[in-house]
Amino acid sequence: MKLEKTLKKQKQRRSFRIRNTVRKTGRIRLSVYRSNNHIYAQLIDDTAGVTLVSASTQDKSLAGEIKNGGNIAAAEKVGKLIGERAIEKGIKEVAFDRGSYRYHGRVAALADSARKAGLDF
């Protein structure tokens, strides 16, 4: 039980540390949440406290394309979708908030495809 609490606190500290450094930039934040079965991305304006754009593997627009939402191919499609939606809203510069996850695998694939779609971070 003690180990679980320690690991949870470490994960929380990591995510707070990354989030605070990202907020200092003053840019809109591209936040990523990764579960075993899905991946979610949001563009958040911290000054207003509002979510501007969101995309996930559960979106209806991606429903026919994705069979498994927990793989790199699905993360690439979500990154492309959030990049396109952000460009439509007029957002080009964002700060990437990876949360407590390493920049590796699905998180890196989402970020790379968002860059290819036109986002700058």
Short mmCIF file of N, CA, C and O in Angstrom, two decimals:
data_model
loop_
_atom_site.label_atom_id
_atom_site.label_comp_id
_atom_site.label_asym_id
_atom_site.label_seq_id
_atom_site.Cartn_x
_atom_site.Cartn_y
_atom_site.Cartn_z
N MET A 1 0.83 -1.19 0.00
CA MET A 1 0.00 0.00 0.00
C MET A 1 0.87 1.25 0.00
O MET A 1 0.58 2.22 -0.66
N LYS A 2 1.96 1.20 0.79
CA LYS A 2 2.84 2.36 0.87
C LYS A 2 3.52 2.63 -0.48
O LYS A 2 3.67 3.78 -0.89
N LEU A 3 3.90 1.58 -1.18
CA LEU A 3 4.53 1.73 -2.49
C LEU A 3 3.56 2.36 -3.49
O LEU A 3 3.95 3.23 -4.27
N GLU A 4 2.32 1.93 -3.47
CA GLU A 4 1.32 2.50 -4.38
C GLU A 4 1.13 3.99 -4.15
O GLU A 4 1.05 4.78 -5.09
N LYS A 5 1.09 4.39 -2.88
CA LYS A 5 0.93 5.81 -2.56
C LYS A 5 2.15 6.60 -3.01
O LYS A 5 2.03 7.71 -3.53
N THR A 6 3.33 6.04 -2.82
CA THR A 6 4.55 6.71 -3.23
C THR A 6 4.59 6.90 -4.74
O THR A 6 4.93 7.98 -5.23
N LEU A 7 4.24 5.86 -5.48
CA LEU A 7 4.24 5.95 -6.93
C LEU A 7 3.21 6.95 -7.43
O LEU A 7 3.45 7.70 -8.38
N LYS A 8 2.06 6.99 -6.80
CA LYS A 8 1.02 7.94 -7.18
C LYS A 8 1.47 9.38 -6.94
O LYS A 8 1.26 10.26 -7.76
N LYS A 9 2.14 9.60 -5.81
CA LYS A 9 2.64 10.95 -5.51
C LYS A 9 3.73 11.35 -6.50
O LYS A 9 3.79 12.51 -6.94
N GLN A 10 4.59 10.42 -6.88
CA GLN A 10 5.65 10.73 -7.84
C GLN A 10 5.05 11.10 -9.19
O GLN A 10 5.49 12.06 -9.83
N LYS A 11 4.04 10.36 -9.62
CA LYS A 11 3.38 10.65 -10.89
C LYS A 11 2.71 12.02 -10.84
O LYS A 11 2.78 12.80 -11.79
N GLN A 12 2.08 12.32 -9.72
CA GLN A 12 1.40 13.60 -9.57
C GLN A 12 2.42 14.75 -9.57
O GLN A 12 2.19 15.78 -10.21
N ARG A 13 3.54 14.58 -8.90
CA ARG A 13 4.58 15.60 -8.89
C ARG A 13 5.13 15.85 -10.29
O ARG A 13 5.37 16.99 -10.69
N ARG A 14 5.35 14.76 -11.03
CA ARG A 14 5.85 14.90 -12.40
C ARG A 14 4.89 15.71 -13.25
O ARG A 14 5.28 16.62 -13.97
N SER A 15 3.60 15.36 -13.18
CA SER A 15 2.61 16.05 -14.01
C SER A 15 2.47 17.51 -13.60
O SER A 15 2.36 18.39 -14.45
N PHE A 16 2.51 17.82 -12.30
CA PHE A 16 2.43 19.21 -11.85
C PHE A 16 3.65 20.00 -12.31
O PHE A 16 3.54 21.15 -12.73
N ARG A 17 4.83 19.40 -12.22
CA ARG A 17 6.06 20.08 -12.62
C ARG A 17 6.02 20.43 -14.11
O ARG A 17 6.32 21.55 -14.50
N ILE A 18 5.61 19.48 -14.93
CA ILE A 18 5.54 19.72 -16.37
C ILE A 18 4.46 20.74 -16.69
O ILE A 18 4.67 21.67 -17.47
N ARG A 19 3.31 20.62 -16.05
CA ARG A 19 2.21 21.54 -16.31
C ARG A 19 2.57 22.97 -15.93
O ARG A 19 2.25 23.91 -16.63
N ASN A 20 3.27 23.15 -14.81
CA ASN A 20 3.66 24.49 -14.38
C ASN A 20 4.68 25.12 -15.33
O ASN A 20 4.61 26.31 -15.62
N THR A 21 5.63 24.33 -15.82
CA THR A 21 6.59 24.88 -16.78
C THR A 21 5.91 25.24 -18.09
O THR A 21 6.27 26.21 -18.74
N VAL A 22 4.92 24.47 -18.49
CA VAL A 22 4.19 24.75 -19.73
C VAL A 22 3.34 26.01 -19.56
O VAL A 22 3.25 26.84 -20.46
N ARG A 23 2.73 26.19 -18.41
CA ARG A 23 1.89 27.36 -18.18
C ARG A 23 2.69 28.65 -18.18
O ARG A 23 2.18 29.71 -18.51
N LYS A 24 3.96 28.58 -17.79
CA LYS A 24 4.80 29.78 -17.77
C LYS A 24 5.04 30.34 -19.16
O LYS A 24 5.37 31.51 -19.30
N THR A 25 4.90 29.53 -20.19
CA THR A 25 5.14 30.00 -21.55
C THR A 25 4.05 30.98 -22.00
O THR A 25 4.29 31.80 -22.87
N GLY A 26 2.86 30.87 -21.44
CA GLY A 26 1.76 31.75 -21.82
C GLY A 26 1.03 31.30 -23.07
O GLY A 26 0.10 31.96 -23.53
N ARG A 27 1.44 30.18 -23.62
CA ARG A 27 0.77 29.66 -24.82
C ARG A 27 -0.43 28.80 -24.42
O ARG A 27 -0.58 28.41 -23.27
N ILE A 28 -1.22 28.48 -25.42
CA ILE A 28 -2.31 27.53 -25.23
C ILE A 28 -1.68 26.16 -25.05
O ILE A 28 -0.71 25.80 -25.72
N ARG A 29 -2.23 25.36 -24.16
CA ARG A 29 -1.64 24.09 -23.76
C ARG A 29 -2.29 22.93 -24.49
O ARG A 29 -3.51 22.81 -24.52
N LEU A 30 -1.47 22.08 -25.10
CA LEU A 30 -1.94 20.84 -25.72
C LEU A 30 -1.72 19.73 -24.70
O LEU A 30 -0.61 19.27 -24.49
N SER A 31 -2.79 19.33 -24.04
CA SER A 31 -2.73 18.34 -22.97
C SER A 31 -3.09 16.96 -23.51
O SER A 31 -4.05 16.82 -24.28
N VAL A 32 -2.34 15.96 -23.08
CA VAL A 32 -2.54 14.59 -23.55
C VAL A 32 -2.87 13.70 -22.36
O VAL A 32 -2.23 13.77 -21.32
N TYR A 33 -3.89 12.86 -22.53
CA TYR A 33 -4.20 11.82 -21.55
C TYR A 33 -4.21 10.49 -22.29
O TYR A 33 -4.80 10.36 -23.36
N ARG A 34 -3.54 9.51 -21.70
CA ARG A 34 -3.39 8.22 -22.33
C ARG A 34 -3.91 7.14 -21.39
O ARG A 34 -3.48 7.06 -20.24
N SER A 35 -4.86 6.35 -21.87
CA SER A 35 -5.29 5.19 -21.11
C SER A 35 -4.88 3.93 -21.88
O SER A 35 -4.28 4.03 -22.94
N ASN A 36 -5.22 2.79 -21.36
CA ASN A 36 -4.85 1.55 -22.06
C ASN A 36 -5.58 1.39 -23.39
O ASN A 36 -5.03 0.85 -24.34
N ASN A 37 -6.82 1.87 -23.44
CA ASN A 37 -7.64 1.64 -24.63
C ASN A 37 -7.81 2.86 -25.52
O ASN A 37 -8.22 2.72 -26.67
N HIS A 38 -7.53 4.06 -25.03
CA HIS A 38 -7.79 5.28 -25.80
C HIS A 38 -6.72 6.32 -25.52
O HIS A 38 -5.96 6.21 -24.56
N ILE A 39 -6.71 7.36 -26.35
CA ILE A 39 -5.85 8.51 -26.13
C ILE A 39 -6.67 9.77 -26.41
O ILE A 39 -7.51 9.78 -27.32
N TYR A 40 -6.47 10.77 -25.58
CA TYR A 40 -7.26 12.00 -25.64
C TYR A 40 -6.31 13.19 -25.73
O TYR A 40 -5.24 13.17 -25.11
N ALA A 41 -6.71 14.24 -26.44
CA ALA A 41 -5.92 15.46 -26.53
C ALA A 41 -6.86 16.65 -26.47
O ALA A 41 -7.96 16.62 -27.03
N GLN A 42 -6.42 17.69 -25.75
CA GLN A 42 -7.22 18.91 -25.62
C GLN A 42 -6.32 20.12 -25.76
O GLN A 42 -5.17 20.10 -25.32
N LEU A 43 -6.86 21.18 -26.34
CA LEU A 43 -6.19 22.48 -26.33
C LEU A 43 -6.88 23.32 -25.28
O LEU A 43 -8.08 23.58 -25.38
N ILE A 44 -6.13 23.76 -24.28
CA ILE A 44 -6.69 24.44 -23.12
C ILE A 44 -6.10 25.83 -23.01
O ILE A 44 -4.87 25.99 -23.06
N ASP A 45 -6.96 26.83 -22.84
CA ASP A 45 -6.53 28.19 -22.55
C ASP A 45 -6.55 28.36 -21.04
O ASP A 45 -7.62 28.44 -20.44
N ASP A 46 -5.38 28.41 -20.41
CA ASP A 46 -5.30 28.45 -18.95
C ASP A 46 -5.72 29.79 -18.37
O ASP A 46 -6.17 29.85 -17.23
N THR A 47 -5.58 30.87 -19.12
CA THR A 47 -5.97 32.17 -18.59
C THR A 47 -7.48 32.26 -18.42
O THR A 47 -7.97 32.80 -17.43
N ALA A 48 -8.22 31.71 -19.38
CA ALA A 48 -9.68 31.71 -19.29
C ALA A 48 -10.22 30.45 -18.64
O ALA A 48 -11.37 30.41 -18.22
N GLY A 49 -9.41 29.40 -18.59
CA GLY A 49 -9.86 28.14 -18.01
C GLY A 49 -10.86 27.42 -18.89
O GLY A 49 -11.81 26.82 -18.40
N VAL A 50 -10.62 27.46 -20.21
CA VAL A 50 -11.58 26.92 -21.18
C VAL A 50 -10.87 25.94 -22.10
O VAL A 50 -9.74 26.16 -22.52
N THR A 51 -11.56 24.85 -22.42
CA THR A 51 -11.08 23.92 -23.44
C THR A 51 -11.54 24.42 -24.80
O THR A 51 -12.74 24.59 -25.04
N LEU A 52 -10.59 24.68 -25.69
CA LEU A 52 -10.90 25.24 -27.00
C LEU A 52 -11.20 24.17 -28.04
O LEU A 52 -12.16 24.28 -28.80
N VAL A 53 -10.37 23.14 -28.07
CA VAL A 53 -10.49 22.07 -29.06
C VAL A 53 -10.18 20.76 -28.37
O VAL A 53 -9.31 20.70 -27.51
N SER A 54 -10.87 19.70 -28.76
CA SER A 54 -10.53 18.38 -28.23
C SER A 54 -10.66 17.34 -29.32
O SER A 54 -11.38 17.52 -30.30
N ALA A 55 -9.94 16.25 -29.14
CA ALA A 55 -10.00 15.11 -30.05
C ALA A 55 -9.62 13.86 -29.27
O ALA A 55 -8.84 13.92 -28.32
N SER A 56 -10.19 12.75 -29.66
CA SER A 56 -9.86 11.48 -29.00
C SER A 56 -10.15 10.33 -29.94
O SER A 56 -10.71 10.52 -31.02
N THR A 57 -9.77 9.15 -29.51
CA THR A 57 -10.04 7.97 -30.32
C THR A 57 -11.51 7.59 -30.26
O THR A 57 -11.95 6.73 -31.02
N GLN A 58 -12.28 8.23 -29.40
CA GLN A 58 -13.71 7.95 -29.31
C GLN A 58 -14.56 8.93 -30.12
O GLN A 58 -15.78 8.84 -30.08
N ASP A 59 -13.93 9.84 -30.86
CA ASP A 59 -14.68 10.78 -31.70
C ASP A 59 -15.45 10.03 -32.78
O ASP A 59 -14.98 9.03 -33.32
N LYS A 60 -16.61 10.57 -33.10
CA LYS A 60 -17.43 9.94 -34.14
C LYS A 60 -16.78 10.04 -35.51
O LYS A 60 -16.97 9.18 -36.35
N SER A 61 -15.99 11.10 -35.73
CA SER A 61 -15.34 11.26 -37.02
C SER A 61 -14.24 10.22 -37.26
O SER A 61 -13.89 9.92 -38.39
N LEU A 62 -13.71 9.63 -36.19
CA LEU A 62 -12.67 8.61 -36.31
C LEU A 62 -13.20 7.20 -36.06
O LEU A 62 -12.43 6.25 -36.09
N ALA A 63 -14.48 7.06 -35.83
CA ALA A 63 -15.04 5.78 -35.42
C ALA A 63 -14.80 4.67 -36.45
O ALA A 63 -14.47 3.54 -36.10
N GLY A 64 -14.95 4.96 -37.73
CA GLY A 64 -14.77 3.94 -38.74
C GLY A 64 -13.32 3.63 -39.06
O GLY A 64 -12.99 2.56 -39.54
N GLU A 65 -12.42 4.56 -38.78
CA GLU A 65 -11.02 4.40 -39.14
C GLU A 65 -10.23 3.61 -38.10
O GLU A 65 -9.25 2.96 -38.42
N ILE A 66 -10.64 3.69 -36.84
CA ILE A 66 -9.84 3.11 -35.75
C ILE A 66 -10.51 1.85 -35.22
O ILE A 66 -11.66 1.87 -34.82
N LYS A 67 -9.76 0.75 -35.24
CA LYS A 67 -10.27 -0.48 -34.64
C LYS A 67 -9.83 -0.57 -33.18
O LYS A 67 -10.60 -0.91 -32.31
N ASN A 68 -8.54 -0.25 -32.93
CA ASN A 68 -7.99 -0.29 -31.58
C ASN A 68 -7.49 1.11 -31.24
O ASN A 68 -6.62 1.64 -31.92
N GLY A 69 -8.02 1.71 -30.20
CA GLY A 69 -7.65 3.07 -29.83
C GLY A 69 -6.39 3.15 -29.00
O GLY A 69 -5.94 4.24 -28.67
N GLY A 70 -5.79 2.04 -28.64
CA GLY A 70 -4.64 2.05 -27.77
C GLY A 70 -3.33 1.75 -28.48
O GLY A 70 -2.45 1.15 -27.88
N ASN A 71 -3.20 2.17 -29.74
CA ASN A 71 -1.94 1.91 -30.44
C ASN A 71 -1.41 3.19 -31.09
O ASN A 71 -2.06 4.25 -31.05
N ILE A 72 -0.25 3.12 -31.68
CA ILE A 72 0.42 4.29 -32.24
C ILE A 72 -0.34 4.83 -33.44
O ILE A 72 -0.43 6.05 -33.63
N ALA A 73 -0.91 3.97 -34.26
CA ALA A 73 -1.65 4.43 -35.43
C ALA A 73 -2.85 5.29 -35.03
O ALA A 73 -3.13 6.32 -35.65
N ALA A 74 -3.53 4.90 -33.97
CA ALA A 74 -4.66 5.69 -33.48
C ALA A 74 -4.19 7.03 -32.94
O ALA A 74 -4.84 8.06 -33.15
N ALA A 75 -3.06 7.04 -32.25
CA ALA A 75 -2.52 8.28 -31.70
C ALA A 75 -2.14 9.25 -32.82
O ALA A 75 -2.35 10.46 -32.70
N GLU A 76 -1.61 8.72 -33.91
CA GLU A 76 -1.26 9.58 -35.05
C GLU A 76 -2.51 10.21 -35.65
O GLU A 76 -2.50 11.40 -36.00
N LYS A 77 -3.58 9.46 -35.75
CA LYS A 77 -4.82 10.00 -36.30
C LYS A 77 -5.42 11.07 -35.39
O LYS A 77 -5.95 12.08 -35.86
N VAL A 78 -5.34 10.87 -34.09
CA VAL A 78 -5.85 11.86 -33.14
C VAL A 78 -5.00 13.13 -33.21
O VAL A 78 -5.54 14.24 -33.18
N GLY A 79 -3.68 12.99 -33.34
CA GLY A 79 -2.81 14.15 -33.48
C GLY A 79 -3.11 14.94 -34.73
O GLY A 79 -3.14 16.18 -34.71
N LYS A 80 -3.34 14.24 -35.82
CA LYS A 80 -3.69 14.91 -37.08
C LYS A 80 -5.02 15.63 -36.94
O LYS A 80 -5.17 16.78 -37.38
N LEU A 81 -5.99 14.99 -36.30
CA LEU A 81 -7.31 15.59 -36.13
C LEU A 81 -7.26 16.83 -35.25
O LEU A 81 -7.86 17.85 -35.59
N ILE A 82 -6.53 16.77 -34.16
CA ILE A 82 -6.47 17.95 -33.28
C ILE A 82 -5.70 19.09 -33.95
O ILE A 82 -6.02 20.25 -33.78
N GLY A 83 -4.70 18.75 -34.75
CA GLY A 83 -3.98 19.78 -35.50
C GLY A 83 -4.87 20.48 -36.50
O GLY A 83 -4.86 21.71 -36.62
N GLU A 84 -5.68 19.71 -37.21
CA GLU A 84 -6.59 20.30 -38.19
C GLU A 84 -7.65 21.16 -37.52
O GLU A 84 -7.97 22.26 -37.98
N ARG A 85 -8.19 20.68 -36.40
CA ARG A 85 -9.21 21.46 -35.69
C ARG A 85 -8.63 22.74 -35.10
O ARG A 85 -9.31 23.77 -35.06
N ALA A 86 -7.39 22.69 -34.66
CA ALA A 86 -6.75 23.89 -34.11
C ALA A 86 -6.51 24.92 -35.20
O ALA A 86 -6.74 26.12 -34.99
N ILE A 87 -6.06 24.48 -36.37
CA ILE A 87 -5.82 25.40 -37.48
C ILE A 87 -7.14 26.05 -37.91
O ILE A 87 -7.18 27.24 -38.23
N GLU A 88 -8.23 25.30 -37.91
CA GLU A 88 -9.54 25.86 -38.24
C GLU A 88 -9.94 26.96 -37.26
O GLU A 88 -10.57 27.94 -37.65
N LYS A 89 -9.57 26.81 -35.98
CA LYS A 89 -9.89 27.82 -34.97
C LYS A 89 -8.90 28.98 -34.97
O LYS A 89 -9.06 29.94 -34.24
N GLY A 90 -7.83 28.88 -35.77
CA GLY A 90 -6.84 29.94 -35.83
C GLY A 90 -5.73 29.82 -34.81
O GLY A 90 -5.04 30.79 -34.52
N ILE A 91 -5.52 28.63 -34.28
CA ILE A 91 -4.47 28.40 -33.28
C ILE A 91 -3.30 27.71 -33.98
O ILE A 91 -3.47 26.66 -34.59
N LYS A 92 -2.12 28.33 -33.88
CA LYS A 92 -0.94 27.74 -34.50
C LYS A 92 0.15 27.41 -33.50
O LYS A 92 0.87 26.44 -33.67
N GLU A 93 0.30 28.22 -32.45
CA GLU A 93 1.36 27.99 -31.47
C GLU A 93 0.77 27.44 -30.18
O GLU A 93 -0.13 28.03 -29.60
N VAL A 94 1.28 26.31 -29.75
CA VAL A 94 0.83 25.68 -28.51
C VAL A 94 2.05 25.22 -27.72
O VAL A 94 3.16 25.18 -28.23
N ALA A 95 1.82 24.87 -26.47
CA ALA A 95 2.84 24.26 -25.62
C ALA A 95 2.38 22.84 -25.32
O ALA A 95 1.23 22.63 -24.95
N PHE A 96 3.27 21.88 -25.46
CA PHE A 96 2.91 20.48 -25.31
C PHE A 96 3.01 20.04 -23.86
O PHE A 96 4.05 20.13 -23.23
N ASP A 97 1.89 19.58 -23.31
CA ASP A 97 1.82 19.08 -21.94
C ASP A 97 1.64 17.57 -22.00
O ASP A 97 0.55 17.08 -22.28
N ARG A 98 2.71 16.85 -21.75
CA ARG A 98 2.66 15.39 -21.84
C ARG A 98 2.18 14.75 -20.56
O ARG A 98 2.08 13.53 -20.46
N GLY A 99 1.88 15.54 -19.55
CA GLY A 99 1.43 15.01 -18.27
C GLY A 99 2.55 14.27 -17.58
O GLY A 99 3.68 14.71 -17.57
N SER A 100 2.27 13.13 -17.02
CA SER A 100 3.31 12.35 -16.35
C SER A 100 3.88 11.28 -17.26
O SER A 100 4.69 10.47 -16.83
N TYR A 101 3.50 11.30 -18.54
CA TYR A 101 3.95 10.27 -19.48
C TYR A 101 5.27 10.67 -20.12
O TYR A 101 5.54 11.84 -20.35
N ARG A 102 6.08 9.68 -20.44
CA ARG A 102 7.32 9.93 -21.16
C ARG A 102 7.01 10.30 -22.59
O ARG A 102 6.00 9.86 -23.15
N TYR A 103 7.88 11.09 -23.19
CA TYR A 103 7.73 11.44 -24.61
C TYR A 103 8.23 10.26 -25.43
O TYR A 103 9.37 10.22 -25.89
N HIS A 104 7.34 9.29 -25.59
CA HIS A 104 7.73 8.03 -26.18
C HIS A 104 6.47 7.32 -26.66
O HIS A 104 5.41 7.46 -26.05
N GLY A 105 6.54 6.57 -27.72
CA GLY A 105 5.42 5.75 -28.17
C GLY A 105 4.23 6.56 -28.64
O GLY A 105 4.33 7.39 -29.53
N ARG A 106 3.09 6.32 -28.03
CA ARG A 106 1.84 6.96 -28.44
C ARG A 106 1.86 8.47 -28.24
O ARG A 106 1.33 9.22 -29.06
N VAL A 107 2.47 8.92 -27.15
CA VAL A 107 2.52 10.36 -26.87
C VAL A 107 3.37 11.07 -27.92
O VAL A 107 2.99 12.12 -28.45
N ALA A 108 4.51 10.50 -28.27
CA ALA A 108 5.38 11.08 -29.29
C ALA A 108 4.72 11.03 -30.66
O ALA A 108 4.84 11.98 -31.45
N ALA A 109 4.00 9.96 -30.96
CA ALA A 109 3.31 9.85 -32.25
C ALA A 109 2.23 10.91 -32.39
O ALA A 109 2.08 11.53 -33.45
N LEU A 110 1.49 11.16 -31.32
CA LEU A 110 0.47 12.21 -31.34
C LEU A 110 1.11 13.57 -31.56
O LEU A 110 0.64 14.37 -32.38
N ALA A 111 2.20 13.85 -30.87
CA ALA A 111 2.87 15.14 -31.01
C ALA A 111 3.43 15.34 -32.41
O ALA A 111 3.28 16.42 -33.00
N ASP A 112 4.05 14.31 -32.96
CA ASP A 112 4.63 14.42 -34.30
C ASP A 112 3.57 14.65 -35.37
O ASP A 112 3.75 15.46 -36.28
N SER A 113 2.45 13.95 -35.26
CA SER A 113 1.40 14.13 -36.26
C SER A 113 0.71 15.48 -36.10
O SER A 113 0.25 16.06 -37.08
N ALA A 114 0.65 16.02 -34.88
CA ALA A 114 0.09 17.36 -34.68
C ALA A 114 1.02 18.40 -35.30
O ALA A 114 0.55 19.39 -35.88
N ARG A 115 2.32 18.18 -35.20
CA ARG A 115 3.28 19.09 -35.86
C ARG A 115 3.12 19.04 -37.38
O ARG A 115 3.16 20.07 -38.04
N LYS A 116 2.96 17.84 -37.91
CA LYS A 116 2.80 17.71 -39.36
C LYS A 116 1.51 18.38 -39.84
O LYS A 116 1.43 18.85 -40.96
N ALA A 117 0.49 18.42 -38.97
CA ALA A 117 -0.78 19.05 -39.33
C ALA A 117 -0.70 20.57 -39.29
O ALA A 117 -1.61 21.25 -39.76
N GLY A 118 0.40 21.12 -38.71
CA GLY A 118 0.57 22.56 -38.75
C GLY A 118 0.74 23.25 -37.42
O GLY A 118 0.96 24.46 -37.38
N LEU A 119 0.69 22.52 -36.31
CA LEU A 119 0.89 23.14 -35.01
C LEU A 119 2.39 23.36 -34.76
O LEU A 119 3.21 22.55 -35.18
N ASP A 120 2.70 24.44 -34.06
CA ASP A 120 4.07 24.78 -33.75
C ASP A 120 4.28 24.70 -32.24
O ASP A 120 3.66 25.44 -31.49
N PHE A 121 5.15 23.78 -31.80
CA PHE A 121 5.52 23.69 -30.38
C PHE A 121 6.86 23.05 -30.23
O PHE A 121 7.45 22.53 -31.13
#
